[in-house]
Short mmCIF file of C-alpha atoms in Angstrom, two decimals:
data_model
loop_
_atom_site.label_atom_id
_atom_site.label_comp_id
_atom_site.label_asym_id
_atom_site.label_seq_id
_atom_site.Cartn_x
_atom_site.Cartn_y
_atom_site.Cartn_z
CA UNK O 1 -80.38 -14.29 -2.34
CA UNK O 2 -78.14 -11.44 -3.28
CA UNK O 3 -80.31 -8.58 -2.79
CA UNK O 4 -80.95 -6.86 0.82
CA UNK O 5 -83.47 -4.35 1.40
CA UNK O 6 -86.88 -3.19 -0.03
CA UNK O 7 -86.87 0.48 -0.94
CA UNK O 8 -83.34 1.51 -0.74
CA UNK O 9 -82.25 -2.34 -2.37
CA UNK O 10 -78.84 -3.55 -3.07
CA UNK O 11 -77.99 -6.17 -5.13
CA UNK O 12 -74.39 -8.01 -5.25
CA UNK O 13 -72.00 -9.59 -8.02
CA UNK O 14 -68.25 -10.95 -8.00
CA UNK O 15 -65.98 -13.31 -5.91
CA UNK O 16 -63.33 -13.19 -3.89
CA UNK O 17 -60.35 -13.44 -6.33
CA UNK O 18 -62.76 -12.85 -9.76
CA UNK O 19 -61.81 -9.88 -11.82
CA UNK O 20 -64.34 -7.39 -9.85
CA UNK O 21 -67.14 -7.48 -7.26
CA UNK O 22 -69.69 -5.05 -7.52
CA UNK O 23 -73.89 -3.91 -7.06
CA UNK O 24 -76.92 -2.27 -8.46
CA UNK O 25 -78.48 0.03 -5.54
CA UNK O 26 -81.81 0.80 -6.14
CA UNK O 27 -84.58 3.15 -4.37
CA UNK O 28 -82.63 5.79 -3.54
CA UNK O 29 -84.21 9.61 -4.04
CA UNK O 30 -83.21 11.88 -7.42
CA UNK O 31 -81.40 14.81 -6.97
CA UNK O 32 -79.12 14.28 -4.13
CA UNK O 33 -75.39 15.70 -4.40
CA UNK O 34 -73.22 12.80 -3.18
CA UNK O 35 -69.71 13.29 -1.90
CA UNK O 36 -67.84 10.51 -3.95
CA UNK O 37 -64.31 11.09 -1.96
CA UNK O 38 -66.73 10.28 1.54
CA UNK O 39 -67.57 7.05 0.11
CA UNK O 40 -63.93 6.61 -1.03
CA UNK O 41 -62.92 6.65 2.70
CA UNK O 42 -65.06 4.36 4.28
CA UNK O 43 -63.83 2.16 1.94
CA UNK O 44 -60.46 2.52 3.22
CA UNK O 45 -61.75 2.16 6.48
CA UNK O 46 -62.13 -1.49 5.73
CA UNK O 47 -59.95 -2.41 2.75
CA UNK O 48 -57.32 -4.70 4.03
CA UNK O 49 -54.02 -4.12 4.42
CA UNK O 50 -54.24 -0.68 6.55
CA UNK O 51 -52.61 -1.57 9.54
CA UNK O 52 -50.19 -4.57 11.23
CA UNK O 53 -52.87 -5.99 13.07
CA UNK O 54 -55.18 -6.94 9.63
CA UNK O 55 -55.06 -9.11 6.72
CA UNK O 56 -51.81 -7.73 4.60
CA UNK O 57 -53.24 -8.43 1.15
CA UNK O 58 -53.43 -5.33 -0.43
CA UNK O 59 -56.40 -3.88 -2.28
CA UNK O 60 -56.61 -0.17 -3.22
CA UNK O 61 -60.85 -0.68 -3.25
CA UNK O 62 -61.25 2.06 -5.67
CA UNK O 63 -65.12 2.12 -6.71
CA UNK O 64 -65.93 2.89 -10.49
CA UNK O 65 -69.75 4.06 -10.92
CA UNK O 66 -71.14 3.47 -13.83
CA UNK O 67 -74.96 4.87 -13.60
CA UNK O 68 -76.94 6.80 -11.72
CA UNK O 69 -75.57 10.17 -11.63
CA UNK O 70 -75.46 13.13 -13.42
CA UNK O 71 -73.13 15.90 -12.82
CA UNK O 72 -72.24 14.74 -9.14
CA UNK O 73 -76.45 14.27 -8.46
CA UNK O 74 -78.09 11.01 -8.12
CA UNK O 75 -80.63 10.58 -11.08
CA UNK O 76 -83.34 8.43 -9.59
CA UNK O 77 -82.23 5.32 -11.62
CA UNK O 78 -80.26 2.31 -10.57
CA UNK O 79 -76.40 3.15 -9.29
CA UNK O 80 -73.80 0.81 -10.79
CA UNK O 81 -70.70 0.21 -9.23
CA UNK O 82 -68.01 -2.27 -9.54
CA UNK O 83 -64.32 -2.34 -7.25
CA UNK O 84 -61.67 -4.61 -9.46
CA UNK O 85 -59.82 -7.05 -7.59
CA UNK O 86 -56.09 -6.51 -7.86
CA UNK O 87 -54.49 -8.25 -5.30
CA UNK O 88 -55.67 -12.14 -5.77
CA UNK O 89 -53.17 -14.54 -4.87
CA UNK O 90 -55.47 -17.79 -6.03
CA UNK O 91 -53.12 -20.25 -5.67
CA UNK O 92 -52.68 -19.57 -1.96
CA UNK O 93 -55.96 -21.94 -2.29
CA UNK O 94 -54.93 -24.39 -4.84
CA UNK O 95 -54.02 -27.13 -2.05
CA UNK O 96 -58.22 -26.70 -0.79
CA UNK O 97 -59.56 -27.93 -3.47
CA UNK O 98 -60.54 -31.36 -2.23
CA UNK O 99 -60.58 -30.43 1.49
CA UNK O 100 -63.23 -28.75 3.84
CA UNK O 101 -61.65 -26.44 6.15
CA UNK O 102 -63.38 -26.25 9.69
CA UNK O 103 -65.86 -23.38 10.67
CA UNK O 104 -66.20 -22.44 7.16
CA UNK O 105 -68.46 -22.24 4.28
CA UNK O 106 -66.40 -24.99 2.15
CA UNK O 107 -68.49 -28.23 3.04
CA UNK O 108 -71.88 -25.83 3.17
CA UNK O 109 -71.49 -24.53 -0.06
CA UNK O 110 -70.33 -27.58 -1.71
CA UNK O 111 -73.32 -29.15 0.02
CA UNK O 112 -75.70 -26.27 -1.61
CA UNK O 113 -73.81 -26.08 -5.15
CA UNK O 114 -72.56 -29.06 -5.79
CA UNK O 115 -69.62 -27.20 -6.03
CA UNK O 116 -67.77 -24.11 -4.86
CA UNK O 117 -64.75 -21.18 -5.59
CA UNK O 118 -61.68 -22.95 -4.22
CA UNK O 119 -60.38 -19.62 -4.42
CA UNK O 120 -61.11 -17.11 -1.11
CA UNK O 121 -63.86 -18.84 -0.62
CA UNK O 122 -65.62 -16.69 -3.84
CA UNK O 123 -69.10 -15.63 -2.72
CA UNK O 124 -68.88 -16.53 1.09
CA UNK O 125 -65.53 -14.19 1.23
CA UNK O 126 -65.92 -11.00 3.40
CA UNK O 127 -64.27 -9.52 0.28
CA UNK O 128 -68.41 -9.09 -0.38
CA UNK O 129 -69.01 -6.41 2.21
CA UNK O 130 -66.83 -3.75 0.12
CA UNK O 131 -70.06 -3.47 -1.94
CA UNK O 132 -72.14 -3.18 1.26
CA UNK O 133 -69.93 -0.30 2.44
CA UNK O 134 -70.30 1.92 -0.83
CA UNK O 135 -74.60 1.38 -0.18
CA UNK O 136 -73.74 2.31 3.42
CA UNK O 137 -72.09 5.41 2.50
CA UNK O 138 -74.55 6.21 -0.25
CA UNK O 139 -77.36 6.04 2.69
CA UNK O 140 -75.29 7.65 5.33
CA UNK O 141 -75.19 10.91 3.17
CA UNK O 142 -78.79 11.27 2.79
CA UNK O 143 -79.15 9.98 6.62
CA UNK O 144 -76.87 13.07 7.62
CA UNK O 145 -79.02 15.23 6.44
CA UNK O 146 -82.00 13.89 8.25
CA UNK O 147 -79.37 14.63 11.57
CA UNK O 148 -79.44 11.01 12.10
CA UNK O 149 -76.09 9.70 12.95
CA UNK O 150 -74.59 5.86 13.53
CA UNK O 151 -71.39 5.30 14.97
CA UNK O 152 -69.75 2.21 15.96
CA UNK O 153 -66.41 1.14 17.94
CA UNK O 154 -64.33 -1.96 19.05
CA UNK O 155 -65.82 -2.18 22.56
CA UNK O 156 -64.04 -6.17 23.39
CA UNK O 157 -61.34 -8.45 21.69
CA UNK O 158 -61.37 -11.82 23.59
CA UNK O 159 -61.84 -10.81 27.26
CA UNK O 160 -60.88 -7.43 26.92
CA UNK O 161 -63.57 -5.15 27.62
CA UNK O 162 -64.24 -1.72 27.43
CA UNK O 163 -65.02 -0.62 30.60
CA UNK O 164 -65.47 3.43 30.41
CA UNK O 165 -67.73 5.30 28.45
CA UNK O 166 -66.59 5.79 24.78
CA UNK O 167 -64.48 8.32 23.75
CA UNK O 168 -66.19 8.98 20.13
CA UNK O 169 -63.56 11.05 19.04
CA UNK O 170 -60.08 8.41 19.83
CA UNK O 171 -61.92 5.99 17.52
CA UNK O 172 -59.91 6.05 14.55
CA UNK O 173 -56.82 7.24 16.36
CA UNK O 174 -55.95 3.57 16.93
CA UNK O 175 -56.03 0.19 14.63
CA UNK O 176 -58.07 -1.62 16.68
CA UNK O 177 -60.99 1.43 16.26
CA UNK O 178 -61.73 1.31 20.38
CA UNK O 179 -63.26 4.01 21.75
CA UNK O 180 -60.93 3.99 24.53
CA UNK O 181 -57.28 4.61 24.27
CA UNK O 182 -55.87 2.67 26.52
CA UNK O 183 -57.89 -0.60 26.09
CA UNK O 184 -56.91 0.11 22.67
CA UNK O 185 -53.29 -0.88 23.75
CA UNK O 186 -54.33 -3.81 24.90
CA UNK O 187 -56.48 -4.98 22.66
CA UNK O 188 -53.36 -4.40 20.29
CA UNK O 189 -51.22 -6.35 21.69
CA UNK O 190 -53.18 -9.30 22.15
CA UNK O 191 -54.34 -9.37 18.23
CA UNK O 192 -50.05 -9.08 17.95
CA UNK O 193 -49.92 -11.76 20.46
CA UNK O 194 -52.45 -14.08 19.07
CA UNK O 195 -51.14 -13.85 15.60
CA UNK O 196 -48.20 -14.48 16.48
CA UNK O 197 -49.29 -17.98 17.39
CA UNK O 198 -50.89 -18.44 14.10
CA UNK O 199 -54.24 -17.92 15.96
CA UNK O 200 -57.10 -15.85 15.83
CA UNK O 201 -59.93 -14.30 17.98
CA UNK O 202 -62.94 -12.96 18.47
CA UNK O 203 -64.85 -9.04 19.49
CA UNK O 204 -67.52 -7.47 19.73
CA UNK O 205 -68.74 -4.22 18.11
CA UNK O 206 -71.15 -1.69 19.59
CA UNK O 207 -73.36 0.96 17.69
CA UNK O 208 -75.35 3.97 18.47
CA UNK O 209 -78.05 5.08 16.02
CA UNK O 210 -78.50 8.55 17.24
CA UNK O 211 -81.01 11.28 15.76
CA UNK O 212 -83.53 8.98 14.41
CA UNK O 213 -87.22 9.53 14.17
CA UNK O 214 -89.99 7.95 16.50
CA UNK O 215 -92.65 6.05 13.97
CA UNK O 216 -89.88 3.89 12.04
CA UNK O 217 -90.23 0.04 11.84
CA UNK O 218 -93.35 -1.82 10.96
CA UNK O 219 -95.27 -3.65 13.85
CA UNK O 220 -95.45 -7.47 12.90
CA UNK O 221 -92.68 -9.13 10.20
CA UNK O 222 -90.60 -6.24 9.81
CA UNK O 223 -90.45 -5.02 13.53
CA UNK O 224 -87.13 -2.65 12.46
CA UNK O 225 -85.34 -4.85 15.77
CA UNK O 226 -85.67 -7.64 13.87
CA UNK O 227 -84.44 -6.46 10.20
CA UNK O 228 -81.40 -5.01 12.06
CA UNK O 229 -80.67 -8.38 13.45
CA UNK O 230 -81.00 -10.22 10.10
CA UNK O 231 -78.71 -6.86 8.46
CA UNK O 232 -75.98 -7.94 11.22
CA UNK O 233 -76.24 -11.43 10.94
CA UNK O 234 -75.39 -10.90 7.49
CA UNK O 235 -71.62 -10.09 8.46
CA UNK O 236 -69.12 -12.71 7.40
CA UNK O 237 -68.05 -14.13 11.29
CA UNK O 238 -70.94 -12.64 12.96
CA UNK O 239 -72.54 -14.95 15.63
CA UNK O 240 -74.18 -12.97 18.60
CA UNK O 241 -76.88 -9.94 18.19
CA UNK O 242 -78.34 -8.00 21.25
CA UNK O 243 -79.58 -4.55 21.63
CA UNK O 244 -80.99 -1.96 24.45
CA UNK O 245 -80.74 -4.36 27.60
CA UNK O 246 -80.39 -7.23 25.94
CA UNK O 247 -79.25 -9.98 28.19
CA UNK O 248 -78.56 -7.65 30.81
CA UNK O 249 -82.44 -7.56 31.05
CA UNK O 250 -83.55 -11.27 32.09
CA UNK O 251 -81.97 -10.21 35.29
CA UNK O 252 -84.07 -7.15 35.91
CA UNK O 253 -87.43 -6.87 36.85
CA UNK O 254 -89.92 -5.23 35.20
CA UNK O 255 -90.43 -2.33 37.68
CA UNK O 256 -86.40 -1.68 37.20
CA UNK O 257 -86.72 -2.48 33.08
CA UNK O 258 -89.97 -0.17 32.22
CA UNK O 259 -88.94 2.97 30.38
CA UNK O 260 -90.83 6.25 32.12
CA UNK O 261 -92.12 8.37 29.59
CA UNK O 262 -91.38 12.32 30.48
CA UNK O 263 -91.85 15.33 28.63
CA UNK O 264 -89.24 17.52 27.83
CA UNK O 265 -90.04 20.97 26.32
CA UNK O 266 -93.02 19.19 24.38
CA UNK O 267 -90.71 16.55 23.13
CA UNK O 268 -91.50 12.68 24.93
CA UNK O 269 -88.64 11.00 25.67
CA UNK O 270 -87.84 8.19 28.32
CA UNK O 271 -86.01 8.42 31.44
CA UNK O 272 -83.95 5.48 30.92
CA UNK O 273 -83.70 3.37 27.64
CA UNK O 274 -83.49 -0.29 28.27
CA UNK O 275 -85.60 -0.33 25.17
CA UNK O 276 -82.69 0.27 22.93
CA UNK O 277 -84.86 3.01 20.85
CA UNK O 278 -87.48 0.69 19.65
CA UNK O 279 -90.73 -0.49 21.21
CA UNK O 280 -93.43 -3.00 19.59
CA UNK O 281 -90.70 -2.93 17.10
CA UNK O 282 -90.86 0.89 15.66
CA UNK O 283 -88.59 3.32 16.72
CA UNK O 284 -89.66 5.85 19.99
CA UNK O 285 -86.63 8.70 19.39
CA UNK O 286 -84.60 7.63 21.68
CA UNK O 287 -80.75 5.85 20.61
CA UNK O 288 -80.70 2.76 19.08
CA UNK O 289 -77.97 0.80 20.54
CA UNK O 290 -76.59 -2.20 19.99
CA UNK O 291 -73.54 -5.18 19.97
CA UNK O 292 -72.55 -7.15 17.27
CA UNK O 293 -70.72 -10.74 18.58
CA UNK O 294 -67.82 -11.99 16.25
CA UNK O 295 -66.54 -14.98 16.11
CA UNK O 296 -62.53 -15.93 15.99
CA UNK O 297 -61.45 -16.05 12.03
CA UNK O 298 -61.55 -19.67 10.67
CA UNK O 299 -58.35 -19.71 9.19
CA UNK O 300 -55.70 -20.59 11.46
CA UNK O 301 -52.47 -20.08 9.94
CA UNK O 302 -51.38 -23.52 12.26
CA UNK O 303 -51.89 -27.20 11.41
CA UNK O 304 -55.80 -28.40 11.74
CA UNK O 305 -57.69 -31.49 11.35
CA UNK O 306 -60.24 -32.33 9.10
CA UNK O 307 -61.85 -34.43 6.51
CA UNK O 308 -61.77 -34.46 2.64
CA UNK O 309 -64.55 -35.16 -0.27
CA UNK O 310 -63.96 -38.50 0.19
CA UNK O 311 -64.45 -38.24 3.86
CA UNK O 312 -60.71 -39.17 4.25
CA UNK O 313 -58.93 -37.63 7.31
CA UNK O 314 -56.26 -35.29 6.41
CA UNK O 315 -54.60 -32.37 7.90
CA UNK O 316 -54.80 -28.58 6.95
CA UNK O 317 -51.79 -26.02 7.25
CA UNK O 318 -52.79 -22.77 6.80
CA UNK O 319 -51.92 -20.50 3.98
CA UNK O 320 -52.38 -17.08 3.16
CA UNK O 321 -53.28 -13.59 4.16
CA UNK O 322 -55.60 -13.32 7.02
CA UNK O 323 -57.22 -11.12 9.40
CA UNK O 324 -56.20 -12.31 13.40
CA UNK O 325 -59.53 -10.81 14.59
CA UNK O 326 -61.82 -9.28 12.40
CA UNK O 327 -63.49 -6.69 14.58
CA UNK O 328 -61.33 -3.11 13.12
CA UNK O 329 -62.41 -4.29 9.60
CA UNK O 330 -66.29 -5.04 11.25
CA UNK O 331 -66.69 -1.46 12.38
CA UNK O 332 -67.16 0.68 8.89
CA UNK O 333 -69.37 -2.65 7.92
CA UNK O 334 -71.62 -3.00 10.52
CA UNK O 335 -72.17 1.14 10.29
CA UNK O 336 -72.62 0.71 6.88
CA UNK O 337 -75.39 -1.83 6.92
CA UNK O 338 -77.07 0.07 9.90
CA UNK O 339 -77.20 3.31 7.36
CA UNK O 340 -78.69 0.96 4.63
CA UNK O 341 -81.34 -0.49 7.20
CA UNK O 342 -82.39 2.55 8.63
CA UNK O 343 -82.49 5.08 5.46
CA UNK O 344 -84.80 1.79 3.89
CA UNK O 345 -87.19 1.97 7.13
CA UNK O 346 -86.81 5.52 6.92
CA UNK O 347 -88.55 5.84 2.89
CA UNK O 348 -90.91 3.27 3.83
CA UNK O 349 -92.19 5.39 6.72
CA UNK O 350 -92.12 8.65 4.33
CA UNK O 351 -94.17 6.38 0.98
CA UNK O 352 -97.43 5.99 3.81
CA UNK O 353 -96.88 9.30 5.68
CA UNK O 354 -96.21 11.82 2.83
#
């Protein structure tokens, strides 16, 4: 499907190297004052291209609205956006047109379609999750004004880990977004390193929902745990979801793993939260945090084996512009689709309560 969410819904258009890729959000509230240079940013905060350590093909990602405002204020109806593609390089792909490159959506997609966009990869491209970032910064404006806050950072590339607490303020200070300065270095350096070889590899990405409500989530198929899984999920590359404890917890018992309620100035909050802000999947008011798990980037700009239509062997050099590890990029998307998850839960909560 091309449409994510129930209340606050977006719906997605365009392919890799088309002429534009764009949505129709729908659901969100009348008479909101939206700062169109805020959603501008994020945008640049994962359009390729902004630093040595990313893909190098160069898109502006300007978004164009066409509905859905009036005089700088949201209307009620549908917002219609498109971002033109100005930067496609098709025939980078020309030489893929018979062959299924490993790890990726080529022999899936042929196996769904019949056929599929030689070019980019069309629909499966990550060229897609521009759209999801100018929904996510729609929803984050409306969120910030609830005082509910997500923020996300590099926390591991490879076997580099972050081991100090985050330093929310060096975050985009470096390329790599990590919250600490001086893994940051590192973490550099080997995305240099492993490009260099015509390699790639993986990261993970950790989030902090702060601010948010208790009461949000619904208590059997749309535990809010569980949508924000399936929102993550939905990143190009992602394999691995956890939040609160996550694995962490098998090791624990349950003594050690219970969170203690306590009351604080009339306010109930828990002593620790291995809960991860969410129990019997609604929200309790404590953080929501969580890890995303990427996987290394498919392309390999090195020689690969594989098979053809004909289920011939052949062998694949690598072409094009590519990201070495995807995780910078990941950051503004995996906020973005938090914002979108959480302001939907958020309106569903308010259409029973209200």
């Amino acid at each position: 499907m091309n449409s994510l969410g129930k209340l606050f819904r977006l719906t997605t258009f365009g392919e890799s190297h088309g002429p534009a890729i764009g949505g129709i959000i729908d659901g969100f509230p009348s008479n909101i004052e939206i700062d169109f240079q805020a959603i501008q940013n994020e945008l640049g905060r994962r359009k390729p291209g902004q630093s040595a350590i990313v893909t190098q093909r160069k898109e502006p990602d300007i978004v164009e609205f066409l509905s859905g405002f009036e005089k700088g204020r949201t209307t009620g109806a549908s917002i219609g956006f498109i971002i033109k593609n100005q930067n496609q390089k098709s025939k980078d792909y020309s030489h893929l047109e018979e062959v299924f490159r490993p790890s990726h959506a080529d022999f899936t997609y042929d196996a769904k379609y019949g056929l599929r966009s030689v070019a980019g990869g069309g629909r499966s491209s990550a060229r897609e999750t521009a759209n999801w970032v100018v929904a996510g910064a729609i929803a984050k404006q409306l969120l910030q004004e609830k005082n509910i806050s997500i923020r996300a950072y590099v926390s591991q590339v490879g076997s580099l880990k972050m081991e100090s607490e985050p330093q929310w303020d060096e975050i985009e200070n470096n390329p790599v977004r990590c919250a600490c300065p001086d893994t940051a270095k590192k973490m550099e350096e080997l995305i240099r390193e492993v490009r260099k070889d015509g390699d790639t590899i993986g990261g993970v990405v950790t989030c902090k929902i702060s601010g948010v409500p208790a009461g949000l989530g619904e208590p059997i198929f749309d535990k809010l745990h569980a949508d924000l899984a399936k929102y993550m999920m939905t990143i190009n590359a992602a394999k691995a979801f956890e939040y609160g404890s996550g694995f962490e917890g098998v090791a624990m018992r349950g003594s050690e793993h219970n969170d203690k309620f306590k009351n604080l100035d009339g306010k109930i909050l828990t002593e620790s939260n291995h809960s991860g802000g969410i129990q019997g999947g609604i929200t309790n008011g404590m953080d929501i945090d969580f890890k995303v798990g990427f996987k290394p980037v498919a392309t390999l700009i090195q020689k690969q084996d594989s098979i053809n239509k004909k289920g011939e062997s052949v062998e694949l050099e690598g072409k094009g512009r590519h990201d070495p590890c995807v995780v910078p990029r990941a950051v503004p998307i995996v906020e973005a689709l938090a914002n979108m998850l959480i302001l939907d839960h958020y309106l569903l909560h308010k259409s029973r309560t209200s």
